[in-house]
Short mmCIF file of C-alpha atoms and ligand atoms in Angstrom, two decimals:
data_model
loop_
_atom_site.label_atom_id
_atom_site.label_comp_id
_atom_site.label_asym_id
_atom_site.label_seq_id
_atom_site.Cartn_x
_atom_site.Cartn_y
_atom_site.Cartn_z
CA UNK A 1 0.00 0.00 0.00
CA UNK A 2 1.77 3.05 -1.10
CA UNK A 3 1.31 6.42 0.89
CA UNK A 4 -0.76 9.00 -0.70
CA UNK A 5 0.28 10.94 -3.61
CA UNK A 6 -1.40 14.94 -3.98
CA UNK A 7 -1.00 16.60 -6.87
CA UNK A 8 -0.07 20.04 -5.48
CA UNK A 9 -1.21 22.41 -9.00
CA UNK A 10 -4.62 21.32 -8.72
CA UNK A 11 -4.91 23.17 -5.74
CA UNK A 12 -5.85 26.36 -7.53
CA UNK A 13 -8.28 24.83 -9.97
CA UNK A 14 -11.41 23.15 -10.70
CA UNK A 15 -10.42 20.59 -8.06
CA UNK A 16 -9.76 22.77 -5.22
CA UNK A 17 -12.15 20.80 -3.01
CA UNK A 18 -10.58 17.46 -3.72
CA UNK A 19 -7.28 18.38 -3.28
CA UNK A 20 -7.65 20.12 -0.08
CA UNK A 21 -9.77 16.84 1.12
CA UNK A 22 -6.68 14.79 -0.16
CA UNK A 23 -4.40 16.67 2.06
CA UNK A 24 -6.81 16.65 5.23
CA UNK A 25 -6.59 12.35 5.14
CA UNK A 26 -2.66 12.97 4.12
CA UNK A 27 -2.93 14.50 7.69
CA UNK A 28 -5.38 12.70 9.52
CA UNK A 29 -4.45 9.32 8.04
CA UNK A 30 -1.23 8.61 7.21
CA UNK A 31 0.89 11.32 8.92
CA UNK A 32 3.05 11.43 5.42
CA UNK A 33 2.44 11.78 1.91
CA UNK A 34 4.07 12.75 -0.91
CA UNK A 35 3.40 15.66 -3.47
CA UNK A 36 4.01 16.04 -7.03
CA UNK A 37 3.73 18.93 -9.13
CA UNK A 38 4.95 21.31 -5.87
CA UNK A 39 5.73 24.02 -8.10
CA UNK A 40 9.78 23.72 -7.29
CA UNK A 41 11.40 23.62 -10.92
CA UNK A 42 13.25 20.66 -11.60
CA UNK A 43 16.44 22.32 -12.41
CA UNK A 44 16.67 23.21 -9.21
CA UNK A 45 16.02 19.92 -8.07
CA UNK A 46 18.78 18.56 -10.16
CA UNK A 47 21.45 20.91 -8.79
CA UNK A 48 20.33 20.24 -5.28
CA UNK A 49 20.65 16.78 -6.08
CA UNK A 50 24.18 17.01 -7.83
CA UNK A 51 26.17 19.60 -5.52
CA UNK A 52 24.53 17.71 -2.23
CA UNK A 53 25.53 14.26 -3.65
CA UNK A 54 29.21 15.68 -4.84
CA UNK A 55 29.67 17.39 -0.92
CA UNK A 56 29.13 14.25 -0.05
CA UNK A 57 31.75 12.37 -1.86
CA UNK A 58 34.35 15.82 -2.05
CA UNK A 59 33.98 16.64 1.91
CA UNK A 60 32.21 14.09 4.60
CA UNK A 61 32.69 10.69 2.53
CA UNK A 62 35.99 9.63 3.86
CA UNK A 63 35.66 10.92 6.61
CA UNK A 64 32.45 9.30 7.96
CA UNK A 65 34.38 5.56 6.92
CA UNK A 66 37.75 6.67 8.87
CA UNK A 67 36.28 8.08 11.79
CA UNK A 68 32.36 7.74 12.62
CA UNK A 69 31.99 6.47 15.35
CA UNK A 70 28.94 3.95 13.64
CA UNK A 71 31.92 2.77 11.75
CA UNK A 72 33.75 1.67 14.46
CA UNK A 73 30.59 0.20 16.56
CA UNK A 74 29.81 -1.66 13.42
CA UNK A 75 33.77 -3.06 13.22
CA UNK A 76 34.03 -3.73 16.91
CA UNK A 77 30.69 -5.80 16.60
CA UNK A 78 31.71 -8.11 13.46
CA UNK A 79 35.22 -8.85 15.33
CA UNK A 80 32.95 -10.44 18.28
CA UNK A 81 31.31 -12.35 15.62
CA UNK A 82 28.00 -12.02 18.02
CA UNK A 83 24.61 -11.88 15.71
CA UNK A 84 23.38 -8.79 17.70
CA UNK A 85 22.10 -5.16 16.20
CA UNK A 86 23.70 -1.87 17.39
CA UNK A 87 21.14 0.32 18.90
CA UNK A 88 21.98 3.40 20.06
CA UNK A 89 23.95 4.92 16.74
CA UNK A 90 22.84 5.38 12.54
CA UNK A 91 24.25 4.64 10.00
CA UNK A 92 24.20 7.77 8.45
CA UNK A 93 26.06 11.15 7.95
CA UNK A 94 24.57 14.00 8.39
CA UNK A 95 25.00 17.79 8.20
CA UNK A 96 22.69 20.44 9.06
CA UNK A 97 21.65 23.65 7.00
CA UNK A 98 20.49 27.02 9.15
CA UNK A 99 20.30 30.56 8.83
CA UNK A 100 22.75 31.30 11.35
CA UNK A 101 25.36 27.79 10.72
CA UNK A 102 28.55 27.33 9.09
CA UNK A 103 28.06 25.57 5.86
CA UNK A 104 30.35 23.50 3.57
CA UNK A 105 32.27 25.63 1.21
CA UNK A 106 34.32 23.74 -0.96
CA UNK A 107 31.76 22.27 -3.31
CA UNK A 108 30.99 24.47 -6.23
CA UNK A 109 27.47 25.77 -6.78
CA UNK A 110 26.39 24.38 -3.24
CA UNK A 111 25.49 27.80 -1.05
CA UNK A 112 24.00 29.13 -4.02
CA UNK A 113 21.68 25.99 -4.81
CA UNK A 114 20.89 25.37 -1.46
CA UNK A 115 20.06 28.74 -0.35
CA UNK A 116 17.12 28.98 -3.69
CA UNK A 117 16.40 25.78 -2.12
CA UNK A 118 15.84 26.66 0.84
CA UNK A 119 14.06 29.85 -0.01
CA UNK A 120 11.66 27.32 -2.01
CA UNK A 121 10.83 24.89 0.51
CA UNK A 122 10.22 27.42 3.18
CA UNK A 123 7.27 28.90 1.22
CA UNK A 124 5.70 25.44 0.61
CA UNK A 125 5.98 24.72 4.05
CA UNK A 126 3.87 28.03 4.47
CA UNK A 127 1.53 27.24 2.00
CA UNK A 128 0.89 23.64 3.37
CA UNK A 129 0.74 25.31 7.10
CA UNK A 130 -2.09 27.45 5.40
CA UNK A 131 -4.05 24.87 3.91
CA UNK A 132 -3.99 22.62 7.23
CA UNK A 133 -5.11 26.10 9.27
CA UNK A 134 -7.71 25.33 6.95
CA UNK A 135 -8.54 21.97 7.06
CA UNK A 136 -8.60 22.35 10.59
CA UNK A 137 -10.50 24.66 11.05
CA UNK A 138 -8.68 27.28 12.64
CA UNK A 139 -7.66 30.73 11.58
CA UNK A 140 -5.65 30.95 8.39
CA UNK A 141 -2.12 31.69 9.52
CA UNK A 142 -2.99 30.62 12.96
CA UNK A 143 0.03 27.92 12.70
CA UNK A 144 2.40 30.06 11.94
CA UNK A 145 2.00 32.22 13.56
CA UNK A 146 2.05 29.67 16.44
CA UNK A 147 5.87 28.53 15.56
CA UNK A 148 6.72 32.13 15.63
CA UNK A 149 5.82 32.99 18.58
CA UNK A 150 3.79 35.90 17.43
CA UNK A 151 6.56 37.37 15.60
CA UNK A 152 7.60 37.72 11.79
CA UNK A 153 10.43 35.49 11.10
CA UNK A 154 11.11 33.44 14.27
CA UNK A 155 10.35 30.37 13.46
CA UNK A 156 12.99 27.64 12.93
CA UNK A 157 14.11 26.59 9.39
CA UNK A 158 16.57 23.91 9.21
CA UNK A 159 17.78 21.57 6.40
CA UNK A 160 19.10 18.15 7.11
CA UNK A 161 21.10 16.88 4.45
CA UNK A 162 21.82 13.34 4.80
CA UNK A 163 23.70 10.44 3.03
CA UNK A 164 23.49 6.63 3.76
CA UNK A 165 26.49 4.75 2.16
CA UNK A 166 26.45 1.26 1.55
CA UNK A 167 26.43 -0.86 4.54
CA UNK A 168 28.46 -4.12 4.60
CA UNK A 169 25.95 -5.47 7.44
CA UNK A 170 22.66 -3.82 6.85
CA UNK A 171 20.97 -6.27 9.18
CA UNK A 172 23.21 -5.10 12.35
CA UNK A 173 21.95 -1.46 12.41
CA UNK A 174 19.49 0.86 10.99
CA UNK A 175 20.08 4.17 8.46
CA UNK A 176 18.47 5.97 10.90
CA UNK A 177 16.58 4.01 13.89
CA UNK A 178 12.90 4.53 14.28
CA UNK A 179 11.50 7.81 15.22
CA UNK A 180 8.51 10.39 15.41
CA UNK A 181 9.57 13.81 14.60
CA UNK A 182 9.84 16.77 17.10
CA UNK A 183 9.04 19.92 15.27
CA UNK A 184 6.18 21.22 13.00
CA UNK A 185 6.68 20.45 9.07
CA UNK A 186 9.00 18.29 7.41
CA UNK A 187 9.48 18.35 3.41
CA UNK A 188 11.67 15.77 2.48
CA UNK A 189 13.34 15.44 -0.89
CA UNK A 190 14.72 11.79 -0.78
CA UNK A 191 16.80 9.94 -3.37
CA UNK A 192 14.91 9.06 -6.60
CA UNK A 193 15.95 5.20 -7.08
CA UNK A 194 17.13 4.03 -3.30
CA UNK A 195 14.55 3.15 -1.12
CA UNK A 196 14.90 2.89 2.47
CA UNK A 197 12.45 5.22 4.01
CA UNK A 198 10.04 3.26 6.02
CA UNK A 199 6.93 4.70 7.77
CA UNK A 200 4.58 2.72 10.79
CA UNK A 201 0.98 2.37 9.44
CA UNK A 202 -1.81 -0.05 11.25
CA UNK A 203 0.96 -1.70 12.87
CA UNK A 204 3.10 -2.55 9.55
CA UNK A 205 6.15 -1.14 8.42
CA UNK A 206 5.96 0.50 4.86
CA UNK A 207 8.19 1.75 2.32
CA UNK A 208 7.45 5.74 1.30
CA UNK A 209 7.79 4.72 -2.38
CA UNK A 210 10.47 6.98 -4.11
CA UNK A 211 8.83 9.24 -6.85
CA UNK A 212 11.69 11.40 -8.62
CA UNK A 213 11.36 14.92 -8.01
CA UNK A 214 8.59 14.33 -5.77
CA UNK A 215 8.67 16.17 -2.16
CA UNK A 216 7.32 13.95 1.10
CA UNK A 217 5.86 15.53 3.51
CA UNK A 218 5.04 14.82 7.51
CA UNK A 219 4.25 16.05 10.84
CA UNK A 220 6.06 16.16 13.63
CA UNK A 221 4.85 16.06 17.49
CA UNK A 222 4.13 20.59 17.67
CA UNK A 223 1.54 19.60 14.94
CA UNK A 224 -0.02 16.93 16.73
CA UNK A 225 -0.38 18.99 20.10
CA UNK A 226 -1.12 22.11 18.17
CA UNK A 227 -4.15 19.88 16.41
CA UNK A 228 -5.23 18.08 20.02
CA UNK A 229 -4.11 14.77 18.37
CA UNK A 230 -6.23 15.40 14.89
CA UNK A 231 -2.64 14.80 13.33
CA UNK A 232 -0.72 12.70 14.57
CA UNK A 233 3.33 12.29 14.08
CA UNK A 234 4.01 9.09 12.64
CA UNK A 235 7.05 6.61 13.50
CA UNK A 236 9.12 6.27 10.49
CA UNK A 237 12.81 4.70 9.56
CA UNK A 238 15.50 4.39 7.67
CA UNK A 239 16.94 1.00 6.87
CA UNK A 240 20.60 0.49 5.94
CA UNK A 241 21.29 -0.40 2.12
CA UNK A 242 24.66 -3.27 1.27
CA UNK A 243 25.23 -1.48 -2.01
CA UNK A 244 24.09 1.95 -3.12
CA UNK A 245 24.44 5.03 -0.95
CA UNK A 246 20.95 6.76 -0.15
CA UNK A 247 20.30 10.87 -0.45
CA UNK A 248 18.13 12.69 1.69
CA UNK A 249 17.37 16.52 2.28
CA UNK A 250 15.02 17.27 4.93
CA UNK A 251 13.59 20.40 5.59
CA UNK A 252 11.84 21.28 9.30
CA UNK A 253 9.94 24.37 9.45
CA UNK A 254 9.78 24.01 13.59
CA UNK A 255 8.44 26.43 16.58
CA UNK A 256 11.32 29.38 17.93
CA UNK A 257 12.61 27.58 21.06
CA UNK A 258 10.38 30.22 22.97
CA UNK A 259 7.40 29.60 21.44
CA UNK A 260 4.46 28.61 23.15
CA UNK A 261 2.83 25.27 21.91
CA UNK A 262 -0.74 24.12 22.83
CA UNK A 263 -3.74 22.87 21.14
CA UNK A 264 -5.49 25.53 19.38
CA UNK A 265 -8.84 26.34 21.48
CA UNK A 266 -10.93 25.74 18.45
CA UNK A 267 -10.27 22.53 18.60
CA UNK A 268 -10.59 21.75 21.99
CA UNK A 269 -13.70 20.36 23.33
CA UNK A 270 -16.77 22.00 21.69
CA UNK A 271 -14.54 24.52 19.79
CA UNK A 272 -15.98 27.73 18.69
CA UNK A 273 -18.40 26.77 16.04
CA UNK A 274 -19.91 23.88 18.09
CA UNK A 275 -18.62 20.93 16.29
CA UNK A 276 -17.23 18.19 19.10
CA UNK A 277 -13.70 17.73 19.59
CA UNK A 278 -12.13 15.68 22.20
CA UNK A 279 -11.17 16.78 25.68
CA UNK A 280 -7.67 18.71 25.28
CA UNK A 281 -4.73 15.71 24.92
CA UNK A 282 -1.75 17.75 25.68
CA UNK A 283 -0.35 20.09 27.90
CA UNK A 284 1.11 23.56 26.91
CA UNK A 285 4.69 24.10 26.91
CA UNK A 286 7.40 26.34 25.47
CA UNK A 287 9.08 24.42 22.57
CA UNK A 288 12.86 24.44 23.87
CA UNK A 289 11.64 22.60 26.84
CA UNK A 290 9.81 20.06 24.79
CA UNK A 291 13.08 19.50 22.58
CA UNK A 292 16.08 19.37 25.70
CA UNK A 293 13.09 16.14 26.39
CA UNK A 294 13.24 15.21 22.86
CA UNK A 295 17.13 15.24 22.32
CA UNK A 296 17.49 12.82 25.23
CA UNK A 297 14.13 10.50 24.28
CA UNK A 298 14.18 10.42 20.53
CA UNK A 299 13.60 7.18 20.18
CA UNK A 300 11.79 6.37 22.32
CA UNK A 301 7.97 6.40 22.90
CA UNK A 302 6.36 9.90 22.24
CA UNK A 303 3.95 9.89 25.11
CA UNK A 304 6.38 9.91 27.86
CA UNK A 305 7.51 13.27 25.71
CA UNK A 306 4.47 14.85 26.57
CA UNK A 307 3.90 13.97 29.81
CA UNK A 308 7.91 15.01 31.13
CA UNK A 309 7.00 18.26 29.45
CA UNK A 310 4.17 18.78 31.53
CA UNK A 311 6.34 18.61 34.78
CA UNK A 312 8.49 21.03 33.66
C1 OGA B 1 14.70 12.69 9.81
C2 OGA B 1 14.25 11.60 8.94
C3 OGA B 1 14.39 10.44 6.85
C4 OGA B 1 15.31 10.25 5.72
O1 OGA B 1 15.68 13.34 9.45
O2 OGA B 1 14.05 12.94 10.83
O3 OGA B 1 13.35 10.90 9.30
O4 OGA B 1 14.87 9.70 4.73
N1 OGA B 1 14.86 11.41 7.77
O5 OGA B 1 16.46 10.66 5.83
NI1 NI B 2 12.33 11.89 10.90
#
């Protein structure tokens, strides 16, 4: 069963309706879903593709199989010749994109491709945040809003660029081990041909199909309080590949660490326009509270999350 696919142009047209009603059980759900037709050309697609994919190889490749400390777990693990799994590390490398980090700088073309990029994905993540105001129910920019704290430009806007290179034991640890998200949005631009991307649906694991060009989107734990538990954040994975090294660019539009994060009132109970909701799920909290939690609990159960941040 793949995840849902929404084509994102029809959402000025005749189809309006539809579309919008695709996106609210993309939401409700599934958590994920991917769309096509985001309006992000496909040049620009293809450099982010070809400068992230050459960083990779020109500046983090050797360097994540000399001294990662995965690498080494992994090593250690074979010389025992004992059939268990590392837990607590990824097999991944990672490097993070932010207004306010260093980036890497000896890859041609990268800052400049990755700063349209990012420049792109940030106002689909604002259109999307619109459209689930709306399917929601609550004031248009009401979610925004939210993650800035009341403020233009607060927000959080980070871009994840990761690799997964070939594994020689994929079965002893995971790409990335299993995991609900902490923040609000998350676009995701993964690799067109290697799978690996797995998401937790009626109990079953699931690949997220890849569709080239194709952006997948999900929500993380702010949108599931921020909805009182209309959309939930969904457990997803990465699993290790023996042979072919796996792209992925994810982009997290997330709350300012001072933000304040609750469920929106409308939804809460008998909201404002009478319709029922349940009794409010979550506690309020300000964000950076809810993410020292996270950083220590990742992946681990969510609820606990939730709960530890109401004791704060
Ligand atoms: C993440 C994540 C998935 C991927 O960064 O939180 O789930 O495909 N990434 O890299
Ligand atoms: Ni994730």
């Amino acid at each position: 069963m793949p995840i849902p696919v929404i084509d994102l142009s029809k959402l000025n047209g005749e189809e309006q309706a539809k579309t919008m009603a695709q996106i609210a059980n993309g939401c409700e759900e599934w958590g994920f879903f991917q769309l096509v037709n985001h309006g992000i050309p496909v040049e620009l697609l293809s450099k982010v593709k070809r400068v992230s994919s050459e960083c990779f190889k020109l500046e983090r490749e050797e360097n994540f199989y000399k001294s990662s400390t995965t690498v080494k777990q992994l090593k250690e693990l074979i010389d025992k010749k004992k059939g268990e799994k590392l837990e607590n590390v990824d097999w991944e490398d990672v490097f993070l994109l932010s207004d306010d980090n260093e980036w890497p700088t000896n890859t041609p073309g990268f800052k400049e491709t990755m700063l349209e990029y990012r420049k792109e994905l940030k106002k689909l993540a604002e259109k999307l945040m619109e459209v689930m105001d709306e399917n929601l129910g609550i004031p248009k920019g009401y979610i925004k809003k939210a993650f800035n704290d009341g403020e233009e430009e607060k927000a959080f806007f980070g871009t994840k660029v990761s690799h997964y290179p070939p594994c020689p034991h994929p079965e002893m640890v995971n790409g990335l081990r299993a995991h609900t998200d902490a923040g609000g949005i998350v676009l995701l631009f993964q690799d067109d041909e290697v799978e690996g991307l797995e998401i937790l649906k009626d109990g079953k694991w699931i690949d997220v199909q890849p569709i080239p060009n194709s952006i997948v989107i999900n929500t993380g734990d702010q949108i599931e309080v921020l909805s009182n538990g209309k959309y939930k954040s969904v457990w997803h994975r990465v699993n290790a590949k023996p042979n072919q090294t796996r792209r992925s660019i994810a982009s997290f539009y997330n709350p300012s660490f001072d933000a304040t994060i609750a469920p929106a009132p409308q939804l809460v109970g008998e909201g404002n326009n009478g319709e029922a909701h349940g009794e409010q799920g979550y506690p309020q909290f300000v964000f950076g509270d809810y993410m020292s939690i996270y950083t220590e609990q990742k992946f681990l159960p969510k609820e606990p999350r939730f709960q530890a941040v109401r004791a704060v």
